[in-house]
JSON list of C-alpha atoms in Angstrom, two decimals:
[
{"chain": "A", "resi": 524, "resn": "ARG", "atom": "CA", "xyz": [-144.99, -96.17, -96.89]},
{"chain": "A", "resi": 525, "resn": "LYS", "atom": "CA", "xyz": [-143.34, -96.37, -100.10]},
{"chain": "A", "resi": 526, "resn": "GLU", "atom": "CA", "xyz": [-145.13, -98.41, -103.21]},
{"chain": "A", "resi": 527, "resn": "VAL", "atom": "CA", "xyz": [-141.64, -100.69, -103.51]},
{"chain": "A", "resi": 528, "resn": "GLU", "atom": "CA", "xyz": [-139.34, -101.20, -100.86]},
{"chain": "A", "resi": 529, "resn": "GLN", "atom": "CA", "xyz": [-136.24, -102.75, -100.98]},
{"chain": "A", "resi": 530, "resn": "ASP", "atom": "CA", "xyz": [-133.55, -103.48, -98.79]},
{"chain": "A", "resi": 531, "resn": "PRO", "atom": "CA", "xyz": [-130.69, -100.64, -99.49]},
{"chain": "A", "resi": 532, "resn": "GLY", "atom": "CA", "xyz": [-127.83, -102.56, -98.39]},
{"chain": "A", "resi": 533, "resn": "PRO", "atom": "CA", "xyz": [-124.83, -102.29, -99.33]},
{"chain": "A", "resi": 534, "resn": "PHE", "atom": "CA", "xyz": [-124.13, -105.81, -99.68]},
{"chain": "A", "resi": 535, "resn": "ASN", "atom": "CA", "xyz": [-120.74, -106.91, -99.80]},
{"chain": "A", "resi": 536, "resn": "VAL", "atom": "CA", "xyz": [-119.96, -110.50, -100.52]},
{"chain": "A", "resi": 537, "resn": "PRO", "atom": "CA", "xyz": [-116.93, -112.02, -101.28]},
{"chain": "A", "resi": 538, "resn": "GLU", "atom": "CA", "xyz": [-116.66, -113.84, -105.11]},
{"chain": "A", "resi": 539, "resn": "GLY", "atom": "CA", "xyz": [-118.68, -116.74, -105.53]},
{"chain": "A", "resi": 540, "resn": "ALA", "atom": "CA", "xyz": [-121.05, -116.22, -102.81]},
{"chain": "A", "resi": 541, "resn": "THR", "atom": "CA", "xyz": [-124.71, -116.42, -103.09]},
{"chain": "A", "resi": 542, "resn": "VAL", "atom": "CA", "xyz": [-126.84, -113.17, -102.54]},
{"chain": "A", "resi": 543, "resn": "ALA", "atom": "CA", "xyz": [-129.90, -112.77, -102.10]},
{"chain": "A", "resi": 544, "resn": "PHE", "atom": "CA", "xyz": [-132.10, -109.51, -102.34]},
{"chain": "A", "resi": 545, "resn": "ASN", "atom": "CA", "xyz": [-136.03, -109.15, -101.83]},
{"chain": "A", "resi": 546, "resn": "CYS", "atom": "CA", "xyz": [-138.50, -106.38, -102.51]},
{"chain": "A", "resi": 547, "resn": "THR", "atom": "CA", "xyz": [-142.07, -106.10, -101.28]},
{"chain": "A", "resi": 548, "resn": "TYR", "atom": "CA", "xyz": [-145.00, -103.62, -103.00]},
{"chain": "A", "resi": 549, "resn": "SER", "atom": "CA", "xyz": [-147.83, -102.96, -101.22]},
{"chain": "A", "resi": 550, "resn": "ASN", "atom": "CA", "xyz": [-150.04, -102.00, -104.65]},
{"chain": "A", "resi": 551, "resn": "SER", "atom": "CA", "xyz": [-152.17, -105.40, -105.06]},
{"chain": "A", "resi": 552, "resn": "ALA", "atom": "CA", "xyz": [-153.24, -104.26, -109.03]},
{"chain": "A", "resi": 553, "resn": "SER", "atom": "CA", "xyz": [-149.32, -104.71, -109.56]},
{"chain": "A", "resi": 554, "resn": "GLN", "atom": "CA", "xyz": [-149.23, -106.58, -112.76]},
{"chain": "A", "resi": 555, "resn": "SER", "atom": "CA", "xyz": [-145.95, -107.04, -113.79]},
{"chain": "A", "resi": 556, "resn": "PHE", "atom": "CA", "xyz": [-142.39, -107.23, -112.00]},
{"chain": "A", "resi": 557, "resn": "PHE", "atom": "CA", "xyz": [-138.71, -106.54, -113.29]},
{"chain": "A", "resi": 558, "resn": "TRP", "atom": "CA", "xyz": [-135.18, -106.57, -111.52]},
{"chain": "A", "resi": 559, "resn": "TYR", "atom": "CA", "xyz": [-133.18, -103.67, -112.97]},
{"chain": "A", "resi": 560, "resn": "ARG", "atom": "CA", "xyz": [-129.45, -103.55, -113.04]},
{"chain": "A", "resi": 561, "resn": "GLN", "atom": "CA", "xyz": [-127.68, -99.97, -112.71]},
{"chain": "A", "resi": 562, "resn": "ASP", "atom": "CA", "xyz": [-124.14, -99.54, -112.93]},
{"chain": "A", "resi": 563, "resn": "CYS", "atom": "CA", "xyz": [-122.59, -96.46, -111.33]},
{"chain": "A", "resi": 564, "resn": "ARG", "atom": "CA", "xyz": [-123.52, -92.75, -113.51]},
{"chain": "A", "resi": 565, "resn": "LYS", "atom": "CA", "xyz": [-125.23, -95.18, -116.05]},
{"chain": "A", "resi": 566, "resn": "GLU", "atom": "CA", "xyz": [-129.05, -95.66, -116.51]},
{"chain": "A", "resi": 567, "resn": "PRO", "atom": "CA", "xyz": [-130.77, -98.61, -115.60]},
{"chain": "A", "resi": 568, "resn": "LYS", "atom": "CA", "xyz": [-130.69, -101.50, -117.55]},
{"chain": "A", "resi": 569, "resn": "LEU", "atom": "CA", "xyz": [-133.35, -104.88, -117.83]},
{"chain": "A", "resi": 570, "resn": "LEU", "atom": "CA", "xyz": [-131.79, -107.52, -116.08]},
{"chain": "A", "resi": 571, "resn": "MET", "atom": "CA", "xyz": [-134.73, -109.95, -116.19]},
{"chain": "A", "resi": 572, "resn": "SER", "atom": "CA", "xyz": [-138.55, -110.43, -115.91]},
{"chain": "A", "resi": 573, "resn": "VAL", "atom": "CA", "xyz": [-140.34, -111.85, -112.86]},
{"chain": "A", "resi": 574, "resn": "TYR", "atom": "CA", "xyz": [-142.90, -114.76, -113.29]},
{"chain": "A", "resi": 575, "resn": "SER", "atom": "CA", "xyz": [-145.08, -116.51, -110.80]},
{"chain": "A", "resi": 576, "resn": "SER", "atom": "CA", "xyz": [-143.71, -119.50, -111.99]},
{"chain": "A", "resi": 577, "resn": "GLY", "atom": "CA", "xyz": [-140.26, -118.29, -111.00]},
{"chain": "A", "resi": 578, "resn": "ASN", "atom": "CA", "xyz": [-137.32, -117.78, -113.76]},
{"chain": "A", "resi": 579, "resn": "GLU", "atom": "CA", "xyz": [-134.21, -118.63, -114.21]},
{"chain": "A", "resi": 580, "resn": "ASP", "atom": "CA", "xyz": [-131.28, -116.66, -116.39]},
{"chain": "A", "resi": 581, "resn": "GLY", "atom": "CA", "xyz": [-127.99, -118.46, -116.05]},
{"chain": "A", "resi": 582, "resn": "ARG", "atom": "CA", "xyz": [-126.70, -117.36, -112.49]},
{"chain": "A", "resi": 583, "resn": "PHE", "atom": "CA", "xyz": [-129.65, -115.27, -111.45]},
{"chain": "A", "resi": 584, "resn": "THR", "atom": "CA", "xyz": [-132.81, -116.53, -110.13]},
{"chain": "A", "resi": 585, "resn": "ALA", "atom": "CA", "xyz": [-136.17, -114.20, -109.96]},
{"chain": "A", "resi": 586, "resn": "GLN", "atom": "CA", "xyz": [-138.99, -115.24, -107.83]},
{"chain": "A", "resi": 587, "resn": "LEU", "atom": "CA", "xyz": [-142.57, -113.47, -107.22]},
{"chain": "A", "resi": 588, "resn": "ASN", "atom": "CA", "xyz": [-144.88, -114.27, -104.47]},
{"chain": "A", "resi": 589, "resn": "ARG", "atom": "CA", "xyz": [-148.05, -112.69, -105.12]},
{"chain": "A", "resi": 590, "resn": "ALA", "atom": "CA", "xyz": [-150.18, -113.72, -101.89]},
{"chain": "A", "resi": 591, "resn": "SER", "atom": "CA", "xyz": [-147.03, -111.83, -99.53]},
{"chain": "A", "resi": 592, "resn": "GLN", "atom": "CA", "xyz": [-146.48, -109.15, -102.37]},
{"chain": "A", "resi": 593, "resn": "TYR", "atom": "CA", "xyz": [-142.71, -109.87, -102.64]},
{"chain": "A", "resi": 594, "resn": "ILE", "atom": "CA", "xyz": [-140.04, -110.64, -105.31]},
{"chain": "A", "resi": 595, "resn": "SER", "atom": "CA", "xyz": [-136.48, -111.78, -105.12]},
{"chain": "A", "resi": 596, "resn": "LEU", "atom": "CA", "xyz": [-133.14, -111.87, -106.80]},
{"chain": "A", "resi": 597, "resn": "LEU", "atom": "CA", "xyz": [-131.00, -114.80, -105.89]},
{"chain": "A", "resi": 598, "resn": "ILE", "atom": "CA", "xyz": [-127.35, -114.66, -107.61]},
{"chain": "A", "resi": 599, "resn": "ARG", "atom": "CA", "xyz": [-125.20, -117.53, -107.42]},
{"chain": "A", "resi": 600, "resn": "ASP", "atom": "CA", "xyz": [-121.42, -117.81, -107.73]},
{"chain": "A", "resi": 601, "resn": "SER", "atom": "CA", "xyz": [-121.54, -113.92, -107.90]},
{"chain": "A", "resi": 602, "resn": "LYS", "atom": "CA", "xyz": [-118.46, -111.88, -110.02]},
{"chain": "A", "resi": 603, "resn": "LEU", "atom": "CA", "xyz": [-116.94, -108.76, -109.48]},
{"chain": "A", "resi": 604, "resn": "SER", "atom": "CA", "xyz": [-118.92, -107.93, -112.62]},
{"chain": "A", "resi": 605, "resn": "ASP", "atom": "CA", "xyz": [-121.92, -108.10, -110.59]},
{"chain": "A", "resi": 606, "resn": "SER", "atom": "CA", "xyz": [-120.95, -105.34, -108.21]},
{"chain": "A", "resi": 607, "resn": "ALA", "atom": "CA", "xyz": [-124.30, -102.54, -109.26]},
{"chain": "A", "resi": 608, "resn": "THR", "atom": "CA", "xyz": [-127.40, -101.59, -107.77]},
{"chain": "A", "resi": 609, "resn": "TYR", "atom": "CA", "xyz": [-130.16, -103.96, -108.19]},
{"chain": "A", "resi": 610, "resn": "LEU", "atom": "CA", "xyz": [-133.88, -101.95, -108.69]},
{"chain": "A", "resi": 611, "resn": "CYS", "atom": "CA", "xyz": [-137.01, -103.88, -107.86]},
{"chain": "A", "resi": 612, "resn": "VAL", "atom": "CA", "xyz": [-139.87, -102.63, -110.58]},
{"chain": "A", "resi": 613, "resn": "VAL", "atom": "CA", "xyz": [-143.48, -103.20, -110.86]},
{"chain": "A", "resi": 614, "resn": "ILE", "atom": "CA", "xyz": [-145.98, -102.19, -113.29]},
{"chain": "A", "resi": 615, "resn": "LEU", "atom": "CA", "xyz": [-149.39, -100.39, -112.25]},
{"chain": "A", "resi": 616, "resn": "TYR", "atom": "CA", "xyz": [-151.72, -101.39, -114.91]},
{"chain": "A", "resi": 617, "resn": "ASN", "atom": "CA", "xyz": [-154.56, -99.80, -113.47]},
{"chain": "A", "resi": 618, "resn": "GLN", "atom": "CA", "xyz": [-152.57, -96.22, -114.03]},
{"chain": "A", "resi": 619, "resn": "GLY", "atom": "CA", "xyz": [-151.71, -96.51, -117.08]},
{"chain": "A", "resi": 620, "resn": "GLY", "atom": "CA", "xyz": [-148.93, -98.87, -116.99]},
{"chain": "A", "resi": 621, "resn": "LYS", "atom": "CA", "xyz": [-147.03, -96.76, -114.79]},
{"chain": "A", "resi": 622, "resn": "LEU", "atom": "CA", "xyz": [-143.43, -98.28, -113.22]},
{"chain": "A", "resi": 623, "resn": "ILE", "atom": "CA", "xyz": [-142.64, -97.72, -109.82]},
{"chain": "A", "resi": 624, "resn": "PHE", "atom": "CA", "xyz": [-139.09, -98.59, -108.77]},
{"chain": "A", "resi": 625, "resn": "GLY", "atom": "CA", "xyz": [-137.68, -99.53, -105.51]},
{"chain": "A", "resi": 626, "resn": "GLN", "atom": "CA", "xyz": [-134.61, -97.33, -104.46]},
{"chain": "A", "resi": 627, "resn": "GLY", "atom": "CA", "xyz": [-132.63, -100.12, -105.04]},
{"chain": "A", "resi": 628, "resn": "THR", "atom": "CA", "xyz": [-130.03, -102.33, -103.50]},
{"chain": "A", "resi": 629, "resn": "GLU", "atom": "CA", "xyz": [-126.13, -101.95, -103.84]},
{"chain": "A", "resi": 630, "resn": "LEU", "atom": "CA", "xyz": [-124.10, -104.87, -104.38]},
{"chain": "A", "resi": 631, "resn": "SER", "atom": "CA", "xyz": [-120.32, -104.61, -103.81]},
{"chain": "A", "resi": 632, "resn": "VAL", "atom": "CA", "xyz": [-118.46, -107.84, -104.86]},
{"chain": "A", "resi": 633, "resn": "LYS", "atom": "CA", "xyz": [-114.84, -108.28, -103.29]},
{"chain": "A", "resi": 634, "resn": "PRO", "atom": "CA", "xyz": [-112.09, -110.49, -104.72]},
{"chain": "B", "resi": 1014, "resn": "ASP", "atom": "CA", "xyz": [-129.40, -102.42, -131.99]},
{"chain": "B", "resi": 1015, "resn": "ALA", "atom": "CA", "xyz": [-132.47, -99.48, -131.15]},
{"chain": "B", "resi": 1016, "resn": "ARG", "atom": "CA", "xyz": [-131.46, -97.31, -128.27]},
{"chain": "B", "resi": 1017, "resn": "VAL", "atom": "CA", "xyz": [-133.33, -94.21, -126.66]},
{"chain": "B", "resi": 1018, "resn": "THR", "atom": "CA", "xyz": [-131.04, -91.43, -127.30]},
{"chain": "B", "resi": 1019, "resn": "GLN", "atom": "CA", "xyz": [-131.03, -88.34, -125.38]},
{"chain": "B", "resi": 1020, "resn": "THR", "atom": "CA", "xyz": [-129.49, -84.65, -125.55]},
{"chain": "B", "resi": 1021, "resn": "PRO", "atom": "CA", "xyz": [-127.48, -82.78, -123.87]},
{"chain": "B", "resi": 1022, "resn": "ARG", "atom": "CA", "xyz": [-125.47, -85.46, -121.98]},
{"chain": "B", "resi": 1023, "resn": "HIS", "atom": "CA", "xyz": [-124.11, -82.63, -119.75]},
{"chain": "B", "resi": 1024, "resn": "LYS", "atom": "CA", "xyz": [-125.62, -79.66, -119.16]},
{"chain": "B", "resi": 1025, "resn": "VAL", "atom": "CA", "xyz": [-123.86, -76.84, -116.52]},
{"chain": "B", "resi": 1026, "resn": "THR", "atom": "CA", "xyz": [-126.29, -73.48, -116.12]},
{"chain": "B", "resi": 1027, "resn": "GLU", "atom": "CA", "xyz": [-126.96, -70.72, -113.46]},
{"chain": "B", "resi": 1028, "resn": "MET", "atom": "CA", "xyz": [-129.79, -70.40, -111.69]},
{"chain": "B", "resi": 1029, "resn": "GLY", "atom": "CA", "xyz": [-132.79, -68.64, -113.55]},
{"chain": "B", "resi": 1030, "resn": "GLN", "atom": "CA", "xyz": [-131.69, -70.09, -116.61]},
{"chain": "B", "resi": 1031, "resn": "GLU", "atom": "CA", "xyz": [-134.13, -71.84, -119.26]},
{"chain": "B", "resi": 1032, "resn": "VAL", "atom": "CA", "xyz": [-132.87, -75.80, -119.53]},
{"chain": "B", "resi": 1033, "resn": "THR", "atom": "CA", "xyz": [-134.34, -78.31, -122.29]},
{"chain": "B", "resi": 1034, "resn": "MET", "atom": "CA", "xyz": [-133.75, -81.71, -122.59]},
{"chain": "B", "resi": 1035, "resn": "ARG", "atom": "CA", "xyz": [-134.78, -84.23, -125.65]},
{"chain": "B", "resi": 1036, "resn": "CYS", "atom": "CA", "xyz": [-135.28, -87.35, -125.88]},
{"chain": "B", "resi": 1037, "resn": "GLN", "atom": "CA", "xyz": [-135.33, -89.66, -129.14]},
{"chain": "B", "resi": 1038, "resn": "PRO", "atom": "CA", "xyz": [-137.67, -92.60, -128.41]},
{"chain": "B", "resi": 1039, "resn": "ILE", "atom": "CA", "xyz": [-136.91, -96.32, -129.78]},
{"chain": "B", "resi": 1040, "resn": "LEU", "atom": "CA", "xyz": [-138.48, -96.59, -133.18]},
{"chain": "B", "resi": 1041, "resn": "GLY", "atom": "CA", "xyz": [-142.06, -98.18, -132.75]},
{"chain": "B", "resi": 1042, "resn": "HIS", "atom": "CA", "xyz": [-142.39, -97.26, -129.28]},
{"chain": "B", "resi": 1043, "resn": "ASN", "atom": "CA", "xyz": [-145.29, -95.57, -128.07]},
{"chain": "B", "resi": 1044, "resn": "THR", "atom": "CA", "xyz": [-144.99, -94.62, -124.09]},
{"chain": "B", "resi": 1045, "resn": "VAL", "atom": "CA", "xyz": [-142.04, -92.49, -123.14]},
{"chain": "B", "resi": 1046, "resn": "PHE", "atom": "CA", "xyz": [-141.24, -91.40, -119.79]},
{"chain": "B", "resi": 1047, "resn": "TRP", "atom": "CA", "xyz": [-139.06, -88.79, -117.64]},
{"chain": "B", "resi": 1048, "resn": "TYR", "atom": "CA", "xyz": [-137.28, -89.75, -114.84]},
{"chain": "B", "resi": 1049, "resn": "ARG", "atom": "CA", "xyz": [-135.42, -87.44, -112.22]},
{"chain": "B", "resi": 1050, "resn": "GLN", "atom": "CA", "xyz": [-132.46, -89.24, -110.11]},
{"chain": "B", "resi": 1051, "resn": "THR", "atom": "CA", "xyz": [-130.72, -88.02, -107.02]},
{"chain": "B", "resi": 1052, "resn": "MET", "atom": "CA", "xyz": [-128.46, -89.71, -104.61]},
{"chain": "B", "resi": 1053, "resn": "MET", "atom": "CA", "xyz": [-131.47, -88.62, -101.83]},
{"chain": "B", "resi": 1054, "resn": "GLN", "atom": "CA", "xyz": [-134.58, -89.60, -103.91]},
{"chain": "B", "resi": 1055, "resn": "GLY", "atom": "CA", "xyz": [-133.49, -92.14, -106.11]},
{"chain": "B", "resi": 1056, "resn": "LEU", "atom": "CA", "xyz": [-135.73, -92.58, -109.57]},
{"chain": "B", "resi": 1057, "resn": "GLU", "atom": "CA", "xyz": [-138.41, -90.19, -109.17]},
{"chain": "B", "resi": 1058, "resn": "LEU", "atom": "CA", "xyz": [-141.19, -90.41, -112.38]},
{"chain": "B", "resi": 1059, "resn": "LEU", "atom": "CA", "xyz": [-141.63, -86.73, -113.65]},
{"chain": "B", "resi": 1060, "resn": "ALA", "atom": "CA", "xyz": [-144.35, -87.28, -116.51]},
{"chain": "B", "resi": 1061, "resn": "TYR", "atom": "CA", "xyz": [-145.03, -89.93, -119.10]},
{"chain": "B", "resi": 1062, "resn": "PHE", "atom": "CA", "xyz": [-147.09, -90.28, -122.39]},
{"chain": "B", "resi": 1063, "resn": "ARG", "atom": "CA", "xyz": [-148.74, -93.03, -124.58]},
{"chain": "B", "resi": 1064, "resn": "ASN", "atom": "CA", "xyz": [-149.16, -92.29, -128.20]},
{"chain": "B", "resi": 1065, "resn": "ARG", "atom": "CA", "xyz": [-147.75, -88.85, -127.65]},
{"chain": "B", "resi": 1066, "resn": "ALA", "atom": "CA", "xyz": [-150.72, -87.84, -125.22]},
{"chain": "B", "resi": 1067, "resn": "PRO", "atom": "CA", "xyz": [-149.59, -87.10, -121.58]},
{"chain": "B", "resi": 1068, "resn": "LEU", "atom": "CA", "xyz": [-150.85, -89.37, -119.13]},
{"chain": "B", "resi": 1069, "resn": "ASP", "atom": "CA", "xyz": [-149.71, -88.39, -116.02]},
{"chain": "B", "resi": 1070, "resn": "ASP", "atom": "CA", "xyz": [-147.38, -85.42, -114.90]},
{"chain": "B", "resi": 1071, "resn": "SER", "atom": "CA", "xyz": [-148.00, -85.39, -111.27]},
{"chain": "B", "resi": 1072, "resn": "GLY", "atom": "CA", "xyz": [-144.38, -86.01, -110.29]},
{"chain": "B", "resi": 1073, "resn": "MET", "atom": "CA", "xyz": [-143.65, -82.85, -112.02]},
{"chain": "B", "resi": 1074, "resn": "PRO", "atom": "CA", "xyz": [-143.72, -79.25, -110.10]},
{"chain": "B", "resi": 1075, "resn": "LYS", "atom": "CA", "xyz": [-145.71, -77.52, -112.86]},
{"chain": "B", "resi": 1076, "resn": "ASP", "atom": "CA", "xyz": [-144.41, -73.80, -112.05]},
{"chain": "B", "resi": 1077, "resn": "ARG", "atom": "CA", "xyz": [-141.70, -74.42, -113.87]},
{"chain": "B", "resi": 1078, "resn": "PHE", "atom": "CA", "xyz": [-140.99, -77.88, -115.34]},
{"chain": "B", "resi": 1079, "resn": "SER", "atom": "CA", "xyz": [-143.27, -78.94, -118.47]},
{"chain": "B", "resi": 1080, "resn": "ALA", "atom": "CA", "xyz": [-142.97, -82.00, -120.78]},
{"chain": "B", "resi": 1081, "resn": "GLU", "atom": "CA", "xyz": [-144.01, -82.34, -124.64]},
{"chain": "B", "resi": 1082, "resn": "MET", "atom": "CA", "xyz": [-143.92, -84.80, -127.26]},
{"chain": "B", "resi": 1083, "resn": "PRO", "atom": "CA", "xyz": [-144.05, -82.52, -130.83]},
{"chain": "B", "resi": 1084, "resn": "ASP", "atom": "CA", "xyz": [-143.88, -85.76, -132.96]},
{"chain": "B", "resi": 1085, "resn": "ALA", "atom": "CA", "xyz": [-143.64, -89.72, -132.50]},
{"chain": "B", "resi": 1086, "resn": "THR", "atom": "CA", "xyz": [-139.50, -89.28, -132.59]},
{"chain": "B", "resi": 1087, "resn": "LEU", "atom": "CA", "xyz": [-139.13, -86.16, -129.97]},
{"chain": "B", "resi": 1088, "resn": "ALA", "atom": "CA", "xyz": [-139.98, -86.19, -126.27]},
{"chain": "B", "resi": 1089, "resn": "THR", "atom": "CA", "xyz": [-138.77, -82.82, -124.15]},
{"chain": "B", "resi": 1090, "resn": "LEU", "atom": "CA", "xyz": [-138.32, -81.88, -121.18]},
{"chain": "B", "resi": 1091, "resn": "LYS", "atom": "CA", "xyz": [-137.97, -78.19, -119.81]},
{"chain": "B", "resi": 1092, "resn": "ILE", "atom": "CA", "xyz": [-137.38, -76.33, -116.89]},
{"chain": "B", "resi": 1093, "resn": "GLN", "atom": "CA", "xyz": [-137.96, -72.45, -116.69]},
{"chain": "B", "resi": 1094, "resn": "PRO", "atom": "CA", "xyz": [-136.18, -71.02, -114.64]},
{"chain": "B", "resi": 1095, "resn": "SER", "atom": "CA", "xyz": [-134.22, -73.31, -113.12]},
{"chain": "B", "resi": 1096, "resn": "GLU", "atom": "CA", "xyz": [-132.95, -73.75, -109.87]},
{"chain": "B", "resi": 1097, "resn": "PRO", "atom": "CA", "xyz": [-129.86, -75.46, -108.22]},
{"chain": "B", "resi": 1098, "resn": "ARG", "atom": "CA", "xyz": [-132.35, -78.37, -106.20]},
{"chain": "B", "resi": 1099, "resn": "ASP", "atom": "CA", "xyz": [-132.78, -79.08, -110.01]},
{"chain": "B", "resi": 1100, "resn": "SER", "atom": "CA", "xyz": [-129.40, -80.23, -110.49]},
{"chain": "B", "resi": 1101, "resn": "ALA", "atom": "CA", "xyz": [-130.01, -84.12, -110.85]},
{"chain": "B", "resi": 1102, "resn": "VAL", "atom": "CA", "xyz": [-129.36, -86.89, -113.51]},
{"chain": "B", "resi": 1103, "resn": "TYR", "atom": "CA", "xyz": [-132.61, -86.86, -115.58]},
{"chain": "B", "resi": 1104, "resn": "PHE", "atom": "CA", "xyz": [-133.76, -90.20, -117.60]},
{"chain": "B", "resi": 1105, "resn": "CYS", "atom": "CA", "xyz": [-136.07, -90.75, -120.59]},
{"chain": "B", "resi": 1106, "resn": "ALA", "atom": "CA", "xyz": [-137.39, -94.30, -121.16]},
{"chain": "B", "resi": 1107, "resn": "SER", "atom": "CA", "xyz": [-139.52, -95.19, -123.68]},
{"chain": "B", "resi": 1108, "resn": "GLY", "atom": "CA", "xyz": [-142.00, -98.77, -124.30]},
{"chain": "B", "resi": 1109, "resn": "PHE", "atom": "CA", "xyz": [-144.33, -100.13, -125.92]},
{"chain": "B", "resi": 1110, "resn": "SER", "atom": "CA", "xyz": [-148.37, -100.58, -124.05]},
{"chain": "B", "resi": 1111, "resn": "TRP", "atom": "CA", "xyz": [-151.38, -101.85, -125.17]},
{"chain": "B", "resi": 1112, "resn": "ALA", "atom": "CA", "xyz": [-154.92, -101.47, -123.49]},
{"chain": "B", "resi": 1113, "resn": "SER", "atom": "CA", "xyz": [-154.40, -104.50, -121.30]},
{"chain": "B", "resi": 1114, "resn": "GLY", "atom": "CA", "xyz": [-150.85, -104.45, -120.60]},
{"chain": "B", "resi": 1115, "resn": "THR", "atom": "CA", "xyz": [-147.44, -102.88, -120.96]},
{"chain": "B", "resi": 1116, "resn": "ASP", "atom": "CA", "xyz": [-144.11, -104.07, -121.59]},
{"chain": "B", "resi": 1117, "resn": "THR", "atom": "CA", "xyz": [-140.75, -102.94, -119.96]},
{"chain": "B", "resi": 1118, "resn": "GLN", "atom": "CA", "xyz": [-139.07, -99.80, -120.56]},
{"chain": "B", "resi": 1119, "resn": "TYR", "atom": "CA", "xyz": [-135.82, -98.65, -122.04]},
{"chain": "B", "resi": 1120, "resn": "PHE", "atom": "CA", "xyz": [-133.54, -96.27, -120.81]},
{"chain": "B", "resi": 1121, "resn": "GLY", "atom": "CA", "xyz": [-132.00, -93.31, -122.43]},
{"chain": "B", "resi": 1122, "resn": "PRO", "atom": "CA", "xyz": [-128.17, -92.32, -120.94]},
{"chain": "B", "resi": 1123, "resn": "GLY", "atom": "CA", "xyz": [-129.45, -89.47, -119.18]},
{"chain": "B", "resi": 1124, "resn": "THR", "atom": "CA", "xyz": [-128.92, -85.69, -119.07]},
{"chain": "B", "resi": 1125, "resn": "ARG", "atom": "CA", "xyz": [-126.74, -84.54, -116.19]},
{"chain": "B", "resi": 1126, "resn": "LEU", "atom": "CA", "xyz": [-127.82, -81.50, -115.09]},
{"chain": "B", "resi": 1127, "resn": "THR", "atom": "CA", "xyz": [-125.93, -78.98, -112.37]},
{"chain": "B", "resi": 1128, "resn": "VAL", "atom": "CA", "xyz": [-127.43, -75.84, -112.07]},
{"chain": "B", "resi": 1129, "resn": "LEU", "atom": "CA", "xyz": [-124.91, -73.61, -109.86]}
]
């Protein structure tokens, strides 16, 4: 079983739709969580951190459920420019701060 | 706007040749990571350093790959001899970590390696 698992998609949605991604992690020692975004042939870029209390940044909302060991990302009113691959990331403090990346979920927003 | 830089951005070489990739982390960051990304495997962690000391290189094929940090401003990843299966994008990332936690990482633009 992979340490971080995501639905690879692709998710094909129309502009304006709301789309949600889930990510599960297996290591209960995981301490910090992030969502990264990667555009085609580019490097991954930090999208947002994920906190237990949930956090929002504009149209993006991230949630963490430690009991069930999953993380979610909600995108509201999706734009064409949101088309990318979204990577779930956990940090393992008990392994020197190692980051573990999920395989990524591909999102395609259509006009 | 501080960024991680990587050179070269593209490299085409023949099987058996040595390849050296370089990374300049963001000034002040004390951790450096090397990743490899392919369509089939996604992002794989190859090795990482904290305060220039190697912490984990278990993801790296030891017989042909080596990673070093000769100083705080330079990290290198070397493949000798290279093989076609090494073709991938190699990313360097840097961040800051401390005894009880770690900050997130910032990625360089990557080196796209093709081994013929």
